[in-house]
């Protein structure tokens, strides 16, 4: 599929989701738990600079700020204009929260500016995953850490599910195995440190610049 067409389909899908992403329910509970589990892995400091790529309405950043007694600078980037509008509305007046509409493959923020980057349930929608990982590498400070959470296709079942979802959802690009994540991290210059199962096939893959 042409890049511009994929971006349009992907953005339209998430613009539509923006209205319901924060509604109470099983999907929301699950996504928030996953974000919380990732935030629990972060080592916080008073001056932390944290970026969430594919941030949706920005909930993970709120969890991080809460864990850090409000200290730090929190940035969110998302392809969907509507998600970013919602995030800006939610965090209105909070000066240490910043939201920007951008494709994960090209984020207009300065080089080496983040201690940590998180990316939850978003990576399988990226048309050029290596470009996105290169961007994460560029944005991280030296020794900064990436926490990338996504359903991971380590078993045959998940590989089949990935193929089926791709047929039914045009915004879906691909889910990856741990081996593929390790290779992609390495191509982007990131050292693969570890992975942790969050729930079933959903894993967080941790890398360091
Ligand atoms: C399932 S939602 C997850 C939102 C949030 N991270 C969470 O865990 O609840 C996927 C998010 O990824 C964003 N997204 C998809 N493709 C993207 C891209 N190429 N660049 C940036 N964000 C993207 C969508 O707009 C959407 O907000």
CSV table of C-alpha atoms and ligand atoms in Angstrom, one decimal:
chain,number,residue,atom,x,y,z
A,1,UNK,CA,0.0,0.0,0.0
A,2,UNK,CA,1.2,3.5,-0.8
A,3,UNK,CA,2.6,5.4,2.2
A,4,UNK,CA,0.2,8.3,1.9
A,5,UNK,CA,-2.8,6.0,1.7
A,6,UNK,CA,-1.7,4.0,4.8
A,7,UNK,CA,-1.1,7.2,6.8
A,8,UNK,CA,-4.7,8.4,5.9
A,9,UNK,CA,-6.3,5.1,6.8
A,10,UNK,CA,-4.3,4.8,10.0
A,11,UNK,CA,-5.0,8.3,11.1
A,12,UNK,CA,-8.7,8.0,10.3
A,13,UNK,CA,-9.0,4.8,12.4
A,14,UNK,CA,-7.4,6.5,15.5
A,15,UNK,CA,-9.2,9.7,15.1
A,16,UNK,CA,-12.4,7.6,15.4
A,17,UNK,CA,-11.0,5.8,18.4
A,18,UNK,CA,-10.1,9.0,20.2
A,19,UNK,CA,-13.7,9.5,21.4
A,20,UNK,CA,-13.9,6.2,23.1
A,21,UNK,CA,-10.3,5.3,24.2
A,22,UNK,CA,-10.9,6.6,27.7
A,23,UNK,CA,-14.3,5.1,28.2
A,24,UNK,CA,-14.6,2.6,31.0
A,25,UNK,CA,-14.6,-1.0,29.9
A,26,UNK,CA,-12.5,-4.1,29.4
A,27,UNK,CA,-10.4,-2.8,26.5
A,28,UNK,CA,-9.6,0.4,28.4
A,29,UNK,CA,-8.8,-1.4,31.6
A,30,UNK,CA,-6.4,-3.7,29.7
A,31,UNK,CA,-4.6,-0.9,27.9
A,32,UNK,CA,-4.2,1.1,31.1
A,33,UNK,CA,-2.9,-1.9,33.0
A,34,UNK,CA,-0.3,-2.5,30.2
A,35,UNK,CA,0.8,1.2,30.4
A,36,UNK,CA,1.0,1.0,34.2
A,37,UNK,CA,3.1,-2.1,34.0
A,38,UNK,CA,5.5,-0.4,31.6
A,39,UNK,CA,5.7,2.7,33.8
A,40,UNK,CA,6.5,0.5,36.8
A,41,UNK,CA,9.7,-0.6,35.0
A,42,UNK,CA,11.0,3.0,34.7
A,43,UNK,CA,13.7,4.3,36.9
A,44,UNK,CA,12.4,7.8,37.8
A,45,UNK,CA,14.4,10.9,38.7
A,46,UNK,CA,13.2,14.4,39.5
A,47,UNK,CA,14.4,15.8,36.2
A,48,UNK,CA,13.3,12.8,34.0
A,49,UNK,CA,12.4,13.6,30.4
A,50,UNK,CA,10.0,11.0,29.1
A,51,UNK,CA,8.5,10.6,25.6
A,52,UNK,CA,5.5,8.4,24.8
A,53,UNK,CA,5.3,7.6,21.1
A,54,UNK,CA,1.8,6.6,19.9
A,55,UNK,CA,0.7,8.2,23.2
A,56,UNK,CA,-3.1,8.2,22.4
A,57,UNK,CA,-4.8,10.4,25.0
A,58,UNK,CA,-1.6,10.6,27.2
A,59,UNK,CA,-2.7,8.3,30.1
A,60,UNK,CA,0.7,6.6,30.4
A,61,UNK,CA,2.3,10.0,31.0
A,62,UNK,CA,-0.2,10.8,33.7
A,63,UNK,CA,0.8,7.5,35.4
A,64,UNK,CA,4.5,8.4,35.1
A,65,UNK,CA,4.0,11.8,36.6
A,66,UNK,CA,1.9,10.4,39.5
A,67,UNK,CA,4.7,7.9,40.2
A,68,UNK,CA,7.2,10.8,40.2
A,69,UNK,CA,5.2,13.2,42.4
A,70,UNK,CA,4.5,15.4,39.4
A,71,UNK,CA,8.2,16.0,38.7
A,72,UNK,CA,9.7,15.8,35.2
A,73,UNK,CA,8.9,16.7,31.6
A,74,UNK,CA,6.5,14.6,29.8
A,75,UNK,CA,6.1,14.5,26.0
A,76,UNK,CA,3.6,12.6,23.9
A,77,UNK,CA,3.6,12.2,20.1
A,78,UNK,CA,0.8,10.6,18.1
A,79,UNK,CA,-0.3,10.4,14.5
A,80,UNK,CA,-3.9,11.1,15.3
A,81,UNK,CA,-4.9,14.8,15.5
A,82,UNK,CA,-8.0,13.9,17.6
A,83,UNK,CA,-5.9,11.9,20.1
A,84,UNK,CA,-3.6,14.8,20.5
A,85,UNK,CA,-6.5,17.3,20.8
A,86,UNK,CA,-7.9,15.1,23.7
A,87,UNK,CA,-4.5,14.8,25.4
A,88,UNK,CA,-4.0,18.6,25.2
A,89,UNK,CA,-7.5,19.2,26.6
A,90,UNK,CA,-6.9,16.7,29.5
A,91,UNK,CA,-3.6,18.2,30.5
A,92,UNK,CA,-4.6,21.9,29.9
A,93,UNK,CA,-2.6,24.2,32.2
A,94,UNK,CA,-0.1,21.5,33.2
A,95,UNK,CA,3.2,23.1,32.0
A,96,UNK,CA,5.3,20.0,32.1
A,97,UNK,CA,3.1,18.0,29.6
A,98,UNK,CA,3.7,18.6,25.9
A,99,UNK,CA,1.8,16.9,23.0
A,100,UNK,CA,2.7,16.9,19.4
A,101,UNK,CA,1.0,15.4,16.3
A,102,UNK,CA,3.6,13.4,14.5
A,103,UNK,CA,4.3,10.2,12.7
A,104,UNK,CA,6.6,7.9,14.8
A,105,UNK,CA,8.9,7.8,11.8
A,106,UNK,CA,9.6,11.6,12.0
A,107,UNK,CA,9.1,13.5,15.2
A,108,UNK,CA,10.1,17.1,15.3
A,109,UNK,CA,11.9,17.1,18.6
A,110,UNK,CA,15.6,17.7,19.3
A,111,UNK,CA,18.3,14.9,19.2
A,112,UNK,CA,19.4,13.2,22.4
A,113,UNK,CA,16.6,14.8,24.5
A,114,UNK,CA,15.0,11.9,26.4
A,115,UNK,CA,16.0,9.7,29.3
A,116,UNK,CA,13.3,7.1,28.4
A,117,UNK,CA,10.9,6.5,25.5
A,118,UNK,CA,7.9,4.3,25.8
A,119,UNK,CA,5.7,3.0,23.0
A,120,UNK,CA,2.7,0.8,23.9
A,121,UNK,CA,0.3,-1.0,21.6
A,122,UNK,CA,1.3,1.2,18.7
A,123,UNK,CA,4.4,-0.2,16.9
A,124,UNK,CA,2.5,-2.8,14.7
A,125,UNK,CA,0.9,0.1,12.9
A,126,UNK,CA,4.2,1.6,11.7
A,127,UNK,CA,4.8,1.2,8.0
A,128,UNK,CA,8.6,1.5,8.3
A,129,UNK,CA,9.5,0.0,11.7
A,130,UNK,CA,13.3,0.6,11.3
A,131,UNK,CA,12.7,4.3,10.5
A,132,UNK,CA,10.7,4.5,13.8
A,133,UNK,CA,13.4,2.8,15.7
A,134,UNK,CA,16.1,5.1,14.2
A,135,UNK,CA,14.0,8.0,15.3
A,136,UNK,CA,13.7,6.6,18.9
A,137,UNK,CA,17.5,6.1,18.8
A,138,UNK,CA,18.0,9.8,17.7
A,139,UNK,CA,15.7,11.1,20.4
A,140,UNK,CA,17.2,9.1,23.3
A,141,UNK,CA,20.1,10.6,25.3
A,142,UNK,CA,23.2,8.5,25.4
A,143,UNK,CA,22.4,5.3,27.5
A,144,UNK,CA,18.7,6.3,27.4
A,145,UNK,CA,16.2,3.4,27.4
A,146,UNK,CA,13.4,2.3,25.2
A,147,UNK,CA,10.4,0.3,26.5
A,148,UNK,CA,8.5,-1.0,23.5
A,149,UNK,CA,5.3,-3.0,24.3
A,150,UNK,CA,3.5,-4.9,21.6
A,151,UNK,CA,1.8,-8.3,21.0
A,152,UNK,CA,4.7,-10.5,20.1
A,153,UNK,CA,4.5,-13.3,17.5
A,154,UNK,CA,6.7,-15.9,19.2
A,155,UNK,CA,4.3,-18.8,18.7
A,156,UNK,CA,2.5,-20.1,15.6
A,157,UNK,CA,-0.9,-18.9,17.0
A,158,UNK,CA,0.2,-15.3,17.1
A,159,UNK,CA,1.7,-15.5,13.6
A,160,UNK,CA,-1.6,-16.7,12.3
A,161,UNK,CA,-3.5,-14.0,14.3
A,162,UNK,CA,-1.1,-11.4,12.8
A,163,UNK,CA,-2.0,-12.5,9.2
A,164,UNK,CA,-5.7,-12.5,9.9
A,165,UNK,CA,-5.7,-9.1,11.5
A,166,UNK,CA,-3.7,-7.8,8.5
A,167,UNK,CA,-6.5,-9.0,6.2
A,168,UNK,CA,-9.2,-7.3,8.2
A,169,UNK,CA,-7.6,-4.1,9.4
A,170,UNK,CA,-5.8,-1.9,6.8
A,171,UNK,CA,-4.2,0.2,9.5
A,172,UNK,CA,-2.4,-2.9,10.8
A,173,UNK,CA,1.1,-3.5,9.4
A,174,UNK,CA,2.8,-6.3,11.3
A,175,UNK,CA,3.5,-7.8,14.7
A,176,UNK,CA,7.0,-9.1,15.3
A,177,UNK,CA,8.7,-12.0,17.2
A,178,UNK,CA,11.3,-11.4,19.9
A,179,UNK,CA,14.0,-12.5,17.4
A,180,UNK,CA,12.7,-9.8,14.9
A,181,UNK,CA,12.7,-7.2,17.7
A,182,UNK,CA,16.3,-8.1,18.6
A,183,UNK,CA,17.4,-7.8,15.0
A,184,UNK,CA,15.6,-4.5,14.4
A,185,UNK,CA,16.9,-3.0,17.6
A,186,UNK,CA,20.4,-3.9,16.5
A,187,UNK,CA,19.9,-2.4,13.0
A,188,UNK,CA,18.8,0.9,14.7
A,189,UNK,CA,21.9,0.9,17.0
A,190,UNK,CA,20.0,-0.1,20.1
A,191,UNK,CA,21.3,-2.7,22.5
A,192,UNK,CA,18.5,-5.2,23.3
A,193,UNK,CA,18.6,-5.6,27.1
A,194,UNK,CA,15.6,-7.8,28.0
A,195,UNK,CA,11.9,-8.5,27.5
A,196,UNK,CA,9.1,-9.0,30.0
A,197,UNK,CA,5.8,-10.7,29.5
A,198,UNK,CA,3.0,-8.3,30.4
A,199,UNK,CA,0.0,-10.5,29.5
A,200,UNK,CA,-0.2,-13.6,27.3
A,201,UNK,CA,1.7,-12.8,24.0
A,202,UNK,CA,2.1,-9.1,25.0
A,203,UNK,CA,5.7,-8.3,25.8
A,204,UNK,CA,7.7,-5.2,26.6
A,205,UNK,CA,11.0,-5.2,24.8
A,206,UNK,CA,13.7,-3.1,26.5
A,207,UNK,CA,16.6,-1.5,24.7
A,208,UNK,CA,19.4,0.9,25.5
A,209,UNK,CA,21.1,3.5,23.3
B,1,LIG,C1,-4.2,1.2,20.5
B,1,LIG,S1,-3.7,2.9,20.5
B,1,LIG,C2,-2.7,2.8,21.9
B,1,LIG,C3,-2.6,4.2,22.6
B,1,LIG,C4,-1.8,4.2,23.9
B,1,LIG,N1,-0.4,4.0,23.6
B,1,LIG,C5,-2.2,3.1,24.8
B,1,LIG,O1,-1.4,2.2,25.1
B,1,LIG,O2,-3.4,3.1,25.2
B,1,LIG,C6,-2.5,3.1,19.2
B,1,LIG,C7,-2.0,4.5,19.0
B,1,LIG,O3,-0.9,4.5,18.1
B,1,LIG,C8,-1.1,5.7,17.3
B,1,LIG,N2,-0.3,5.5,16.0
B,1,LIG,C9,-0.6,4.6,15.1
B,1,LIG,N3,0.3,4.7,14.1
B,1,LIG,C10,1.2,5.7,14.4
B,1,LIG,C11,2.3,6.3,13.8
B,1,LIG,N4,2.7,5.9,12.6
B,1,LIG,N5,2.9,7.3,14.5
B,1,LIG,C12,2.5,7.7,15.7
B,1,LIG,N6,1.4,7.2,16.3
B,1,LIG,C13,0.8,6.2,15.7
B,1,LIG,C14,-2.6,5.8,17.1
B,1,LIG,O4,-3.0,7.1,16.7
B,1,LIG,C15,-3.1,5.4,18.5
B,1,LIG,O5,-3.2,6.5,19.3
